[in-house]
Coordinates of N, CA and C and ligand atoms in Angstrom, one line a residue:
X1 N 0.8 -1.2 0.0 CA 0.0 0.0 0.0 C 0.9 1.2 0.0
X2 N 0.3 2.3 -0.5 CA 1.1 3.6 -0.5 C 1.0 4.2 0.9
X3 N 2.0 5.0 1.3 CA 2.0 5.6 2.6 C 0.7 6.5 2.8
X4 N 0.4 7.2 1.8 CA -0.8 8.1 1.9 C -2.1 7.3 2.1
X5 N -2.1 6.1 1.6 CA -3.3 5.3 1.8 C -3.4 4.8 3.2
X6 N -2.2 4.4 3.7 CA -2.1 4.0 5.1 C -2.6 5.1 6.1
X7 N -2.0 6.3 5.8 CA -2.4 7.5 6.7 C -3.9 7.7 6.6
X8 N -4.4 7.7 5.4 CA -5.8 8.0 5.2 C -6.7 7.0 5.9
X9 N -6.3 5.7 5.7 CA -7.1 4.7 6.4 C -7.1 4.8 7.9
X10 N -6.0 5.2 8.5 CA -5.9 5.3 9.9 C -6.7 6.6 10.4
X11 N -6.4 7.7 9.7 CA -7.0 9.0 10.1 C -8.5 9.0 10.1
X12 N -9.0 8.3 9.1 CA -10.5 8.2 9.0 C -11.1 7.4 10.1
X13 N -10.3 6.7 10.9 CA -10.9 5.9 12.0 C -10.6 6.7 13.3
X14 N -10.0 7.8 13.3 CA -9.7 8.5 14.5 C -10.7 9.6 14.8
X15 N -10.7 10.1 16.1 CA -11.7 11.1 16.5 C -11.0 12.4 16.9
X16 N -10.7 12.5 18.2 CA -10.1 13.8 18.7 C -8.7 13.6 19.3
X17 N -8.1 12.6 18.8 CA -6.7 12.3 19.3 C -5.7 13.4 18.9
X18 N -4.7 13.6 19.6 CA -3.6 14.5 19.2 C -2.7 13.7 18.3
X19 N -2.3 14.3 17.2 CA -1.4 13.6 16.2 C -0.1 14.4 16.0
X20 N 1.0 13.7 16.2 CA 2.3 14.2 15.9 C 2.8 13.5 14.7
X21 N 3.2 14.2 13.7 CA 3.6 13.5 12.4 C 5.0 13.8 12.0
X22 N 5.6 12.7 11.5 CA 7.0 12.8 11.0 C 7.2 13.8 10.0
X23 N 8.4 14.3 9.9 CA 8.7 15.4 8.9 C 8.6 14.9 7.5
X24 N 8.6 15.9 6.6 CA 8.7 15.6 5.2 C 7.3 15.2 4.6
X25 N 7.4 14.3 3.6 CA 6.1 13.9 2.9 C 5.1 13.3 3.8
X26 N 5.4 12.5 4.9 CA 4.3 12.1 5.7 C 3.4 13.2 6.3
X27 N 4.1 14.3 6.7 CA 3.3 15.4 7.2 C 2.5 16.1 6.1
X28 N 3.1 16.2 4.9 CA 2.4 16.8 3.8 C 1.2 16.0 3.4
X29 N 1.4 14.7 3.4 CA 0.3 13.8 3.0 C -0.8 13.9 4.0
X30 N -0.5 13.8 5.3 CA -1.5 14.0 6.4 C -2.3 15.3 6.2
X31 N -1.5 16.4 6.0 CA -2.1 17.7 5.8 C -3.1 17.7 4.6
X32 N -2.7 17.0 3.6 CA -3.6 17.0 2.4 C -4.8 16.2 2.6
X33 N -4.7 15.1 3.4 CA -5.9 14.3 3.7 C -6.8 15.0 4.6
X34 N -6.2 15.6 5.7 CA -7.1 16.2 6.7 C -6.2 17.1 7.5
X35 N -6.6 18.4 7.7 CA -5.9 19.3 8.6 C -6.7 19.5 9.9
X36 N -6.0 19.7 11.0 CA -6.7 20.0 12.3 C -5.7 20.7 13.2
X37 N -6.2 21.6 14.1 CA -5.3 22.1 15.1 C -4.7 21.1 16.0
X38 N -5.3 19.9 16.0 CA -4.8 18.8 16.9 C -3.6 18.1 16.2
X39 N -3.3 18.5 15.0 CA -2.1 17.9 14.3 C -0.9 18.8 14.5
X40 N 0.2 18.1 14.9 CA 1.5 18.8 14.9 C 2.4 18.2 13.8
X41 N 2.7 19.1 12.9 CA 3.5 18.6 11.7 C 4.9 19.0 12.0
X42 N 5.8 17.9 12.1 CA 7.2 18.2 12.3 C 7.8 18.6 11.0
X43 N 8.4 19.8 11.0 CA 8.9 20.3 9.7 C 10.4 20.1 9.4
X44 N 11.2 19.9 10.5 CA 12.6 19.8 10.2 C 13.4 18.8 10.9
X45 N 12.9 18.4 12.1 CA 13.8 17.6 12.9 C 13.4 16.1 12.8
X46 N 14.4 15.4 12.2 CA 14.2 13.9 12.0 C 14.3 13.1 13.3
X47 N 13.4 12.2 13.5 CA 13.5 11.3 14.6 C 12.9 11.9 15.9
X48 N 12.3 13.0 15.8 CA 11.8 13.7 17.1 C 10.3 13.5 17.3
X49 N 9.6 13.0 16.3 CA 8.1 12.9 16.5 C 7.8 11.9 17.7
X50 N 8.5 10.8 17.7 CA 8.2 9.8 18.8 C 8.5 10.4 20.2
X51 N 9.6 11.2 20.3 CA 10.0 11.8 21.6 C 9.0 12.9 22.0
X52 N 8.6 13.7 21.0 CA 7.6 14.7 21.3 C 6.3 14.1 21.7
X53 N 5.9 13.1 21.0 CA 4.7 12.4 21.3 C 4.7 11.8 22.7
X54 N 5.9 11.2 23.1 CA 6.0 10.6 24.4 C 5.8 11.7 25.5
X55 N 6.5 12.8 25.4 CA 6.4 13.9 26.3 C 5.0 14.4 26.5
X56 N 4.3 14.5 25.3 CA 2.9 14.9 25.3 C 2.0 13.9 26.0
X57 N 2.2 12.7 25.7 CA 1.3 11.6 26.3 C 1.5 11.6 27.8
X58 N 2.7 11.9 28.3 CA 2.9 11.9 29.8 C 2.3 13.1 30.5
X59 N 1.9 14.1 29.7 CA 1.4 15.3 30.3 C -0.1 15.6 29.9
X60 N -0.6 14.7 29.0 CA -2.0 15.0 28.5 C -2.9 13.8 28.8
X61 N -4.2 14.1 28.9 CA -5.2 13.0 29.1 C -5.5 12.4 27.8
X62 N -5.6 13.2 26.7 CA -6.0 12.7 25.4 C -5.0 11.6 24.9
X63 N -5.6 10.8 24.0 CA -4.7 9.9 23.3 C -3.8 10.6 22.4
X64 N -2.5 10.1 22.3 CA -1.5 10.7 21.5 C -1.1 9.7 20.4
X65 N -1.3 10.1 19.2 CA -0.9 9.2 18.1 C 0.3 9.8 17.4
X66 N 1.4 9.0 17.2 CA 2.5 9.5 16.5 C 2.7 8.7 15.2
X67 N 2.8 9.4 14.1 CA 3.2 8.8 12.8 C 4.7 9.0 12.7
X68 N 5.4 7.9 12.7 CA 6.9 7.9 12.7 C 7.3 7.2 11.4
X69 N 8.5 7.6 10.9 CA 9.0 6.9 9.7 C 10.1 5.9 10.2
X70 N 10.3 4.9 9.4 CA 11.4 3.9 9.7 C 12.7 4.6 9.9
X71 N 13.1 5.5 8.9 CA 14.4 6.1 9.0 C 14.5 7.0 10.2
X72 N 13.4 7.7 10.5 CA 13.4 8.6 11.7 C 13.5 7.8 13.0
X73 N 12.8 6.7 13.0 CA 12.8 5.9 14.3 C 14.2 5.4 14.5
X74 N 14.8 4.9 13.4 CA 16.2 4.3 13.5 C 17.2 5.4 13.9
X75 N 16.9 6.7 13.5 CA 17.8 7.7 13.9 C 17.8 8.1 15.4
X76 N 16.6 7.8 16.0 CA 16.4 8.1 17.4 C 15.9 6.9 18.1
X77 N 16.6 5.7 18.0 CA 16.1 4.5 18.4 C 15.9 4.4 19.9
X78 N 16.7 5.2 20.6 CA 16.5 5.2 22.1 C 15.1 5.6 22.6
X79 N 14.4 6.3 21.7 CA 13.1 6.8 22.1 C 12.2 5.5 22.3
X80 N 12.4 4.4 21.6 CA 11.6 3.2 21.8 C 11.8 2.7 23.2
X81 N 13.0 2.7 23.6 CA 13.4 2.2 25.0 C 12.7 3.1 26.0
X82 N 12.8 4.4 25.8 CA 12.2 5.4 26.8 C 10.7 5.2 26.8
X83 N 10.1 5.1 25.6 CA 8.6 4.9 25.6 C 8.2 3.7 26.4
X84 N 9.0 2.6 26.1 CA 8.6 1.3 26.9 C 8.8 1.5 28.4
X85 N 9.9 2.2 28.8 CA 10.1 2.3 30.2 C 9.1 3.3 30.9
X86 N 8.7 4.3 30.1 CA 7.7 5.2 30.7 C 6.3 4.6 30.6
X87 N 6.0 3.8 29.5 CA 4.8 3.2 29.3 C 3.5 4.0 29.4
X88 N 3.4 5.1 28.8 CA 2.1 5.9 28.9 C 0.9 5.1 28.2
X89 N -0.2 5.1 29.0 CA -1.3 4.3 28.5 C -2.0 4.9 27.3
X90 N -1.8 6.2 27.1 CA -2.5 6.9 26.0 C -1.6 7.2 24.8
X91 N -0.7 6.3 24.6 CA 0.3 6.5 23.5 C 0.3 5.4 22.5
X92 N 0.1 5.8 21.2 CA 0.2 4.8 20.1 C 1.2 5.3 19.1
X93 N 2.2 4.5 18.9 CA 3.2 4.8 17.9 C 3.0 4.0 16.6
X94 N 2.7 4.8 15.5 CA 2.5 4.2 14.2 C 3.8 4.3 13.4
X95 N 4.4 3.2 13.0 CA 5.6 3.3 12.2 C 5.2 3.0 10.8
X96 N 5.4 4.1 10.0 CA 5.2 3.9 8.5 C 6.5 3.5 7.9
X97 N 6.6 2.2 7.7 CA 7.9 1.6 7.3 C 7.9 1.3 5.8
X98 N 8.6 2.1 5.1 CA 8.8 1.9 3.6 C 10.2 1.4 3.3
X99 N 11.0 1.2 4.4 CA 12.4 0.7 4.2 C 13.3 1.7 3.5
X100 N 12.9 2.9 3.6 CA 13.8 4.0 2.9 C 13.5 5.4 3.5
X101 N 14.4 6.3 3.1 CA 14.2 7.7 3.3 C 13.4 8.3 2.1
X102 N 12.1 8.0 2.1 CA 11.4 8.4 0.9 C 11.4 9.9 0.6
X103 N 11.3 10.7 1.7 CA 11.2 12.1 1.5 C 12.4 12.7 0.8
X104 N 13.6 12.1 1.0 CA 14.8 12.6 0.4 C 15.3 11.8 -0.8
X105 N 14.4 10.9 -1.4 CA 14.8 10.2 -2.6 C 14.9 8.7 -2.5
X106 N 14.3 8.2 -1.4 CA 14.1 6.7 -1.3 C 15.4 6.0 -1.2
X107 N 16.4 6.6 -0.5 CA 17.7 5.8 -0.2 C 17.3 4.8 0.9
X108 N 17.8 3.5 0.8 CA 17.4 2.4 1.7 C 17.8 2.7 3.2
X109 N 17.0 2.2 4.1 CA 17.3 2.3 5.5 C 17.6 0.8 6.0
X110 N 18.0 0.7 7.2 CA 18.3 -0.7 7.7 C 17.0 -1.4 8.2
X111 N 15.9 -0.7 8.0 CA 14.6 -1.4 8.2 C 14.4 -2.5 7.2
X112 N 15.2 -2.5 6.2 CA 15.1 -3.6 5.2 C 15.7 -4.9 5.8
X113 N 16.7 -4.7 6.7 CA 17.4 -5.8 7.4 C 16.8 -6.2 8.7
X114 N 16.2 -5.1 9.4 CA 15.8 -5.3 10.8 C 14.3 -5.2 10.8
X115 N 13.6 -6.2 11.4 CA 12.1 -6.1 11.5 C 11.8 -5.3 12.7
X116 N 11.2 -4.1 12.5 CA 10.9 -3.2 13.6 C 9.9 -3.7 14.6
X117 N 9.0 -4.6 14.1 CA 8.0 -5.2 15.1 C 8.8 -6.1 16.0
X118 N 9.7 -6.9 15.5 CA 10.5 -7.8 16.4 C 11.3 -7.0 17.3
X119 N 11.9 -5.9 16.8 CA 12.7 -5.0 17.7 C 11.8 -4.5 18.8
X120 N 10.6 -4.0 18.5 CA 9.7 -3.5 19.6 C 9.4 -4.6 20.6
X121 N 9.1 -5.8 20.1 CA 8.8 -7.0 21.0 C 10.0 -7.3 21.8
X122 N 11.2 -7.2 21.2 CA 12.4 -7.5 22.0 C 12.6 -6.6 23.1
X123 N 12.2 -5.3 22.9 CA 12.4 -4.3 24.0 C 11.4 -4.6 25.1
X124 N 10.3 -5.2 24.8 CA 9.3 -5.6 25.8 C 7.9 -5.2 25.5
X125 N 7.7 -4.4 24.4 CA 6.3 -4.0 24.1 C 5.4 -5.3 23.9
X126 N 4.3 -5.3 24.6 CA 3.3 -6.4 24.5 C 2.3 -6.2 23.4
X127 N 2.0 -5.0 23.1 CA 0.9 -4.8 22.1 C 1.6 -4.2 20.8
X128 N 1.9 -5.1 19.9 CA 2.5 -4.8 18.7 C 1.7 -5.3 17.5
X129 N 1.3 -4.5 16.6 CA 0.4 -4.9 15.5 C 1.2 -4.6 14.2
X130 N 1.1 -5.5 13.3 CA 1.8 -5.3 12.0 C 0.8 -5.4 10.9
X131 N 0.7 -4.5 10.0 CA -0.2 -4.5 8.9 C 0.5 -4.3 7.6
X132 N 0.1 -5.0 6.6 CA 0.7 -4.9 5.3 C -0.3 -4.5 4.2
X133 N -1.6 -4.6 4.5 CA -2.7 -4.3 3.5 C -3.6 -3.3 4.1
X134 N -4.2 -2.4 3.4 CA -5.1 -1.4 3.9 C -6.3 -2.0 4.7
X135 N -6.9 -3.1 4.1 CA -8.1 -3.6 4.7 C -7.8 -4.3 6.1
X136 N -6.5 -4.5 6.3 CA -6.1 -5.1 7.7 C -6.2 -4.1 8.8
X137 N -6.1 -2.8 8.4 CA -5.9 -1.8 9.4 C -7.3 -1.5 10.1
X138 N -7.5 -2.0 11.3 CA -8.6 -1.7 12.1 C -8.2 -1.1 13.4
X139 N -8.4 0.2 13.5 CA -7.9 1.0 14.6 C -8.8 0.8 15.8
X140 N -10.1 0.4 15.6 CA -11.0 0.4 16.7 C -10.5 -0.4 18.0
X141 N -10.2 -1.7 17.8 CA -9.7 -2.4 19.0 C -8.4 -1.8 19.5
X142 N -7.6 -1.2 18.6 CA -6.3 -0.7 19.1 C -6.6 0.6 20.0
X143 N -7.6 1.4 19.5 CA -7.9 2.6 20.3 C -8.6 2.3 21.6
X144 N -9.2 1.1 21.7 CA -9.8 0.7 23.0 C -8.9 0.2 24.0
X145 N -7.7 -0.3 23.6 CA -6.7 -0.8 24.5 C -5.9 0.2 25.2
X146 N -5.3 -0.1 26.3 CA -4.3 0.8 27.0 C -3.0 0.6 26.2
X147 N -2.3 1.7 26.1 CA -1.0 1.7 25.5 C 0.1 1.4 26.5
X148 N 1.3 1.5 26.1 CA 1.8 1.9 24.8 C 1.6 0.8 23.7
X149 N 1.2 1.3 22.5 CA 0.9 0.4 21.5 C 1.8 0.7 20.3
X150 N 2.3 -0.3 19.6 CA 3.1 -0.1 18.4 C 2.3 -0.6 17.2
X151 N 2.1 0.2 16.2 CA 1.5 -0.2 15.0 C 2.5 -0.1 13.9
X152 N 2.9 -1.2 13.4 CA 4.0 -1.3 12.3 C 3.3 -1.5 11.0
X153 N 3.3 -0.5 10.1 CA 2.6 -0.6 8.8 C 3.7 -0.6 7.7
X154 N 3.6 -1.7 7.0 CA 4.6 -1.8 5.8 C 4.0 -1.0 4.7
X155 N 4.7 -0.1 4.1 CA 4.2 0.7 3.0 C 5.3 0.7 1.9
X156 N 4.8 1.1 0.7 CA 5.7 1.1 -0.5 C 6.6 2.4 -0.4
X157 N 7.8 2.3 -1.0 CA 8.6 3.6 -1.2 C 7.8 4.6 -2.1
X158 N 8.1 5.8 -2.0 CA 7.5 6.8 -2.8 C 6.7 7.8 -2.0
X159 N 6.4 8.9 -2.7 CA 5.6 10.0 -2.0 C 4.4 10.4 -2.9
X160 N 3.3 10.8 -2.3 CA 2.2 11.3 -3.1 C 2.5 12.7 -3.6
X161 N 1.9 13.0 -4.7 CA 2.1 14.4 -5.3 C 1.2 15.4 -4.5
X162 N 1.7 15.8 -3.4 CA 0.9 16.7 -2.5 C 1.7 18.0 -2.3
X163 N 1.0 19.1 -2.1 CA 1.7 20.4 -1.9 C 2.4 20.5 -0.6
X164 N 3.3 21.5 -0.4 CA 3.9 21.7 0.9 C 2.9 22.3 1.8
X165 N 3.2 22.3 3.1 CA 2.2 22.8 4.1 C 2.4 24.3 4.1
X166 N 1.3 25.0 3.9 CA 1.4 26.5 3.8 C 1.2 27.1 5.2
X167 N 1.8 26.6 6.2 CA 1.8 27.2 7.5 C 3.2 27.2 8.0
X168 N 3.6 28.2 8.8 CA 5.0 28.2 9.3 C 5.0 27.5 10.7
X169 N 6.2 27.2 11.2 CA 6.2 26.4 12.4 C 5.5 27.1 13.6
X170 N 5.6 28.5 13.6 CA 5.0 29.2 14.7 C 3.5 29.0 14.7
X171 N 2.9 29.1 13.5 CA 1.4 28.9 13.4 C 1.0 27.5 13.8
X172 N 1.8 26.5 13.4 CA 1.5 25.1 13.7 C 1.5 24.9 15.2
X173 N 2.6 25.4 15.9 CA 2.7 25.1 17.3 C 1.7 26.0 18.1
X174 N 1.4 27.2 17.6 CA 0.5 28.0 18.4 C -0.9 27.5 18.4
X175 N -1.4 27.0 17.3 CA -2.8 26.5 17.3 C -2.8 25.2 18.1
X176 N -1.7 24.4 18.0 CA -1.7 23.1 18.7 C -1.6 23.4 20.3
X177 N -0.9 24.4 20.7 CA -0.8 24.7 22.1 C -2.1 25.2 22.6
X178 N -2.9 25.9 21.8 CA -4.2 26.4 22.2 C -5.1 25.2 22.5
X179 N -5.1 24.2 21.7 CA -5.9 23.0 21.9 C -5.5 22.3 23.3
X180 N -4.2 22.2 23.5 CA -3.7 21.5 24.7 C -4.1 22.3 25.9
X181 N -4.0 23.7 25.8 CA -4.3 24.5 27.0 C -5.8 24.5 27.3
X182 N -6.6 24.3 26.2 CA -8.1 24.3 26.5 C -8.5 23.0 27.2
X183 N -7.7 22.0 27.1 CA -8.0 20.7 27.8 C -7.8 20.8 29.3
X184 N -7.1 21.8 29.7 CA -6.7 21.8 31.2 C -7.8 22.5 32.0
Ligands
LIG201 C1 19.0 15.1 11.3 C2 18.4 15.0 9.9 N1 19.0 14.3 8.9 C3 18.5 14.3 7.7 C4 17.4 15.0 7.4 C5 16.9 15.1 5.9 N2 15.7 14.2 5.8 C6 14.5 14.8 5.9 S1 13.2 13.7 5.8 C7 14.4 12.4 5.6 C8 13.9 11.0 5.4 C9 13.0 10.5 6.5 O1 12.8 9.1 6.3 P1 11.6 8.4 7.1 O2 11.6 8.8 8.5 O3 11.8 6.9 6.9 O4 10.3 8.9 6.4 P2 9.8 8.7 4.9 O5 10.1 9.9 4.2 O6 10.4 7.5 4.3 O7 8.3 8.4 5.1 C10 15.7 12.9 5.7 C11 16.9 12.0 5.5 C12 16.8 15.8 8.4 N3 15.8 16.6 8.2 N4 17.4 15.8 9.6
LIG202 MG1 10.8 5.7 5.5

C-alpha cells in the first residue's frame, strides 16, 4: 500500500486524538488528507516525532498518536526504549515503514534488514500490531486498549504528489498549544 493510503485509512478511524507527524512527505500527506489544530506537523527535525509524542502523552489526558518513519525511528532508536520504560497508556506509535528515506529520494534504511516489530517486541512491548494491507488496518480495537501500542505498517517507497504545508512552524505550534491549553 502507498503511505498516503495507510495514513488516510488510519486517520478516517480517529476522533479527537492528538497527532504528531513525522517530517517531510508524511506530514504533507496527512495535511492534504485532513488538517486539524490537533495535528502537529514536524517540519525539520528527523527522529523527534516519537519523543515529542511521548512527552505529550505523559502530560496529557487525550490519546496521542505518532506517525513515525522507519528512517526517523532508527535515527532516534533510544526513544523506543524510553517509551517502553515510561509506558504511557494513552500513547500509540505508528511506524510507517517503507524501508527507505522516501522524502529525500528513497535511499534504503536498515529497516530492510531489521524487523521493527520484532525489535519492539524484543524491547518488551506487549501490544505490537503489524499491517501490510489497507483492509487489515482496524484501529477500533487498538484505540480501545491501553498503551503503549506499536502499530507497524509496511508501505511502499514513494511519495504522493501533494503540496507543501502552507503554515509556518509558529502557526503550527501556536494552534496546537491552544488545543492543549483548552484541555486543562
Ligand atoms: C537530522 C536530519 N538528517 C537528515 C534530514 C533530511 N531528511 C528529511 S526527511 C528524511 C527521510 C525521513 O525518512 P523516514 O523517517 O523513513 O520517512 P519517509 O520519508 O520514508 O516516510 C531525511 C533524510 C533531516 N531533516 N534531519
Ligand atoms: Mg521511511
